Every structure is written in structure tokens, then in C-alpha cells.
XYZ file of N, CA and C in Angstrom:
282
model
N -12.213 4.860 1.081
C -12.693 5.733 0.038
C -13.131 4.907 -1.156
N -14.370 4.902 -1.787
C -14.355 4.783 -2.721
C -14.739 5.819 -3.706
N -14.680 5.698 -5.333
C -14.309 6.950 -5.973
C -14.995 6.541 -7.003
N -15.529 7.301 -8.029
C -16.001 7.318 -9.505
C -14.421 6.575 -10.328
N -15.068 6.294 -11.762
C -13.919 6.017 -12.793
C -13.845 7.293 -13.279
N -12.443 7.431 -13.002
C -11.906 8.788 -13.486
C -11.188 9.396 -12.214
N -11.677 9.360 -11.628
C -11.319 10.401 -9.990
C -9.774 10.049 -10.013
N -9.270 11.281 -9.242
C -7.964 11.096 -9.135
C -7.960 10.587 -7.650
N -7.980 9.463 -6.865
C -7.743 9.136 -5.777
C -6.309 9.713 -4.856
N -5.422 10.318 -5.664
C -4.552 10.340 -4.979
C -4.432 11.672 -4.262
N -4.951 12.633 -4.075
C -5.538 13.892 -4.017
C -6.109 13.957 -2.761
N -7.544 12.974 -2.588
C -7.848 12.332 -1.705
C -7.020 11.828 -0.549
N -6.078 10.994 -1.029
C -5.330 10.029 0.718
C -4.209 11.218 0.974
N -4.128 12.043 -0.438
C -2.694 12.481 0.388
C -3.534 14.377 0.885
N -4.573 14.617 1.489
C -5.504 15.412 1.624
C -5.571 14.648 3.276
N -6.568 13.434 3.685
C -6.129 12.909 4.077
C -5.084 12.741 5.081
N -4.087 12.317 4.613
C -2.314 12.148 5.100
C -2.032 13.417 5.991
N -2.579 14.478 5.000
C -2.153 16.076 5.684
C -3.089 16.002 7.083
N -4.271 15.516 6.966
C -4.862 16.105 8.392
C -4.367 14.640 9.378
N -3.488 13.442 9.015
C -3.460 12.740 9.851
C -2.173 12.680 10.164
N -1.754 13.916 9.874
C 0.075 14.117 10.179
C 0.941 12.924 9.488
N 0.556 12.126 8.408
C 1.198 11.137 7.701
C 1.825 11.425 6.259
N 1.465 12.979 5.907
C 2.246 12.989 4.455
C 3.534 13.164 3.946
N 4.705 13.070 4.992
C 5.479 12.787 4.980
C 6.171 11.580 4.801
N 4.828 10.598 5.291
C 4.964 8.862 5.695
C 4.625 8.287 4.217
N 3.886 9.155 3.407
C 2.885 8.588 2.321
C 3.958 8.236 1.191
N 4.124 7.158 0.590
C 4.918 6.570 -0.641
C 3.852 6.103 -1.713
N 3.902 6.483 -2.885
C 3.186 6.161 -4.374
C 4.014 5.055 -5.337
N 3.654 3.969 -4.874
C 3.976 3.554 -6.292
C 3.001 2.887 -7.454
N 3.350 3.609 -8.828
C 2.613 2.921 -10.065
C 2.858 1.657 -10.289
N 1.936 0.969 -10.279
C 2.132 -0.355 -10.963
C 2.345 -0.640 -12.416
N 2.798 -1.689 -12.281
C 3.168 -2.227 -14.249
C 4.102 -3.299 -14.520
N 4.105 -3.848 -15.779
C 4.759 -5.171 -15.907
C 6.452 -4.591 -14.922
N 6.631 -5.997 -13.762
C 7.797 -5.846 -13.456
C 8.265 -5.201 -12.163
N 6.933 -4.835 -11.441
C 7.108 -3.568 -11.045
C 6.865 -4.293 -9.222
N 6.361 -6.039 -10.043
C 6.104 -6.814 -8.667
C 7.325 -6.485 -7.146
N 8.618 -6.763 -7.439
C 9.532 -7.164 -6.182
C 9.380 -5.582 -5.740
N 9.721 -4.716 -6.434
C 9.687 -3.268 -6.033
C 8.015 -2.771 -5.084
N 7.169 -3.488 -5.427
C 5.913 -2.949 -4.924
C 6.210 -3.913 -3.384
N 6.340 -5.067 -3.173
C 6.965 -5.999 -2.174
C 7.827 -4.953 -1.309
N 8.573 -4.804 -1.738
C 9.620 -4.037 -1.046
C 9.142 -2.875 -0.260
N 8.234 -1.633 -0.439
C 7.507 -0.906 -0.640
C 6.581 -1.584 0.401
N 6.141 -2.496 0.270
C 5.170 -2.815 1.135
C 5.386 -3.393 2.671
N 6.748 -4.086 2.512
C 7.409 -4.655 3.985
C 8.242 -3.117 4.323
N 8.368 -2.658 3.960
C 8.888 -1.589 4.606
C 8.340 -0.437 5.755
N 6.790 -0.437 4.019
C 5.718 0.095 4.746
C 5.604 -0.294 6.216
N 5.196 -1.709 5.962
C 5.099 -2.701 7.203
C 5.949 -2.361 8.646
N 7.013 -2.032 8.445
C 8.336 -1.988 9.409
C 8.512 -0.387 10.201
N 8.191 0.478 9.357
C 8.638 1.719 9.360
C 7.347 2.311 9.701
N 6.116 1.960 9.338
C 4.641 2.996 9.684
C 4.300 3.908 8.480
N 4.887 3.314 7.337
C 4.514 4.283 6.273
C 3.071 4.079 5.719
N 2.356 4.567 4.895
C 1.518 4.353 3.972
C 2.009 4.363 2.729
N 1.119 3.070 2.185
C 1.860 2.730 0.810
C 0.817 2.696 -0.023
N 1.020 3.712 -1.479
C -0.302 3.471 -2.101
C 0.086 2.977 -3.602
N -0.403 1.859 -3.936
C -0.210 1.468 -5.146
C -1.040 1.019 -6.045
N -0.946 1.933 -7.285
C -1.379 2.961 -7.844
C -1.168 1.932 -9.493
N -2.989 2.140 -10.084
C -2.802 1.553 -11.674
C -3.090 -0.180 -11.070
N -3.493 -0.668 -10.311
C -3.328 -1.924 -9.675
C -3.908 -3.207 -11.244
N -4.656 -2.244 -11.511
C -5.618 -3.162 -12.770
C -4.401 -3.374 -14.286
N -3.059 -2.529 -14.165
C -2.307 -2.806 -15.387
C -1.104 -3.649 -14.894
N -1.424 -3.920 -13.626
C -0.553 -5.329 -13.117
C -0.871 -6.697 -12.581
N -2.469 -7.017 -12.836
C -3.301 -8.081 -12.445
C -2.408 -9.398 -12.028
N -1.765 -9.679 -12.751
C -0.920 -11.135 -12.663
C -0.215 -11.108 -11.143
N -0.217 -9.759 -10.797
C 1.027 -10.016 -9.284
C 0.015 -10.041 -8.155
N -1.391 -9.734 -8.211
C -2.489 -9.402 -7.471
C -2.239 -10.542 -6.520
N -2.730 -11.582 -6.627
C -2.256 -12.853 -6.409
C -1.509 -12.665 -5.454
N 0.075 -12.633 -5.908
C 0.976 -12.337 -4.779
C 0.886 -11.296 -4.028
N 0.263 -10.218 -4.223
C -0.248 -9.265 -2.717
C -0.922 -9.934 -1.677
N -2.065 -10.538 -2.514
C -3.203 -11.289 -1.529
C -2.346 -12.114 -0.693
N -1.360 -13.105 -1.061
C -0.539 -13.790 0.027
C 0.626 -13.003 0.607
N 0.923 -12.053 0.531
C 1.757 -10.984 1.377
C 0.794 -10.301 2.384
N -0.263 -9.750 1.829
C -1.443 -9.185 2.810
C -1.964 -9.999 3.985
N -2.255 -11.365 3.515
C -2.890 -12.609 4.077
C -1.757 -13.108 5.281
N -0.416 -13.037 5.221
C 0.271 -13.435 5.412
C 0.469 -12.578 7.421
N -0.162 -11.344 6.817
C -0.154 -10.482 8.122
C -0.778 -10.658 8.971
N -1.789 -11.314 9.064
C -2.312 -12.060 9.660
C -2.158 -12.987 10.654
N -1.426 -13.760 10.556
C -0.727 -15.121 11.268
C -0.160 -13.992 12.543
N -0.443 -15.119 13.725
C -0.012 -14.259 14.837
C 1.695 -13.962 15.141
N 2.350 -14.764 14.554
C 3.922 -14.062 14.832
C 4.125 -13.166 14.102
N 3.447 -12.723 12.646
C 3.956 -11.565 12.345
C 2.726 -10.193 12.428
N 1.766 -10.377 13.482
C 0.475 -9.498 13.553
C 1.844 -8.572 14.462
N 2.126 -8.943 15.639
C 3.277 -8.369 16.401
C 3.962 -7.192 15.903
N 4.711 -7.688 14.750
C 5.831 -7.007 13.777
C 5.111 -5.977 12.936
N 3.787 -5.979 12.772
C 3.256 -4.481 11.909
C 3.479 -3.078 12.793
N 3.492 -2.102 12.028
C 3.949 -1.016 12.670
C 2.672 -0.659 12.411
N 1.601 -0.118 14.032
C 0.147 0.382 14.067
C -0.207 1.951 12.966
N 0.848 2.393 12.589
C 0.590 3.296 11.678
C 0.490 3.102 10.069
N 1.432 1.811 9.649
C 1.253 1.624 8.605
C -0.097 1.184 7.510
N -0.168 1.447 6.752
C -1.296 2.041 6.012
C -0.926 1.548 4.490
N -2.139 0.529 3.812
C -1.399 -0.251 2.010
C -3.169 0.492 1.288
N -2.691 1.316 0.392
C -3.313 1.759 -0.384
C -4.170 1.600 -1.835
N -4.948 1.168 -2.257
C -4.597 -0.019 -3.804
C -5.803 1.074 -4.616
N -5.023 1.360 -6.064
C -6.345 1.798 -6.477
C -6.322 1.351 -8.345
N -7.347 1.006 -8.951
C -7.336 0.853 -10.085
C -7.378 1.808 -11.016
């Protein structure tokens, strides 16, 4: 999806979620100073469990971006391509 500035994106995935039988699966978290290990957490879980993870405000936490890109990147590598759960779903919106 992409969206105008302003749009409420979240309306959208969790619209979405409902027709893909996942809105039960769907987790929101806001970003913000601090908010890095908790969004991590949130995200390997995602990873483990088949959730969708949408995290939300991404532009008022720039400094941790960085460390997503090497958590994201990281999924990649073939011993842990294995370990993703085919339903899980990482959401990012500014």
C-alpha cells in the first residue's frame, strides 16, 4: 500500500487483516524515543508466531531504522529463512 500524507494507513491493513483472516494476528506498535528493544521484540515474535507487525510513526524514531534494516536483512541468511513463520507480516509506516 502506498498512501497520501495524512491517510490513516491503519484502517487500511487492518481492513485488509479482516478479509485475510489475520486481525486477530495484527499487533500496532507506535514508535518513539526508546521504543527500539520493544519494537525488536514485537518483531521476532512476529517472526515466530505468524503475526503481523505494524510499526507505526517510523519517521519519529529514525535513529533505530538502522537497526531494523539489520534485523530485517538478517532474515535472509539461509539458517534463519527456515525459522520465519510463512504468515508473518512487518508493517512500517511514517
Amino acid at each position: 500500500f502506498i498512501l497520501s500524507a495524512g491517510a490513516d494507513p491503519m484502517a487500511e491493513v487492518m481492513k485488509f487483516a479482516g478479509e485475510e483472516g489475520m486481525l486477530q494476528k495484527l499487533e500496532a506498535l507506535s514508535l518513539g524515543q526508546g521504543q527500539g528493544e520493544r519494537a525488536k521484540e514485537k518483531v521476532l515474535e512476529g517472526k515466530q508466531k505468524g503475526l503481523w507487525i505494524m510499526l507505526q510513526n517510523c519517521h519519529l524514531y529514525s535513529d533505530w531504522m538502522p537497526s531494523l534494516q539489520r534485523i530485517v536483512e538478517g532474515y535472509s541468511s539461509e539458517e534463519l529463512r527456515g525459522s520465519i513463520n510463512k504468515a508473518f507480516r512487518l508493517w512500517l509506516t511514517c
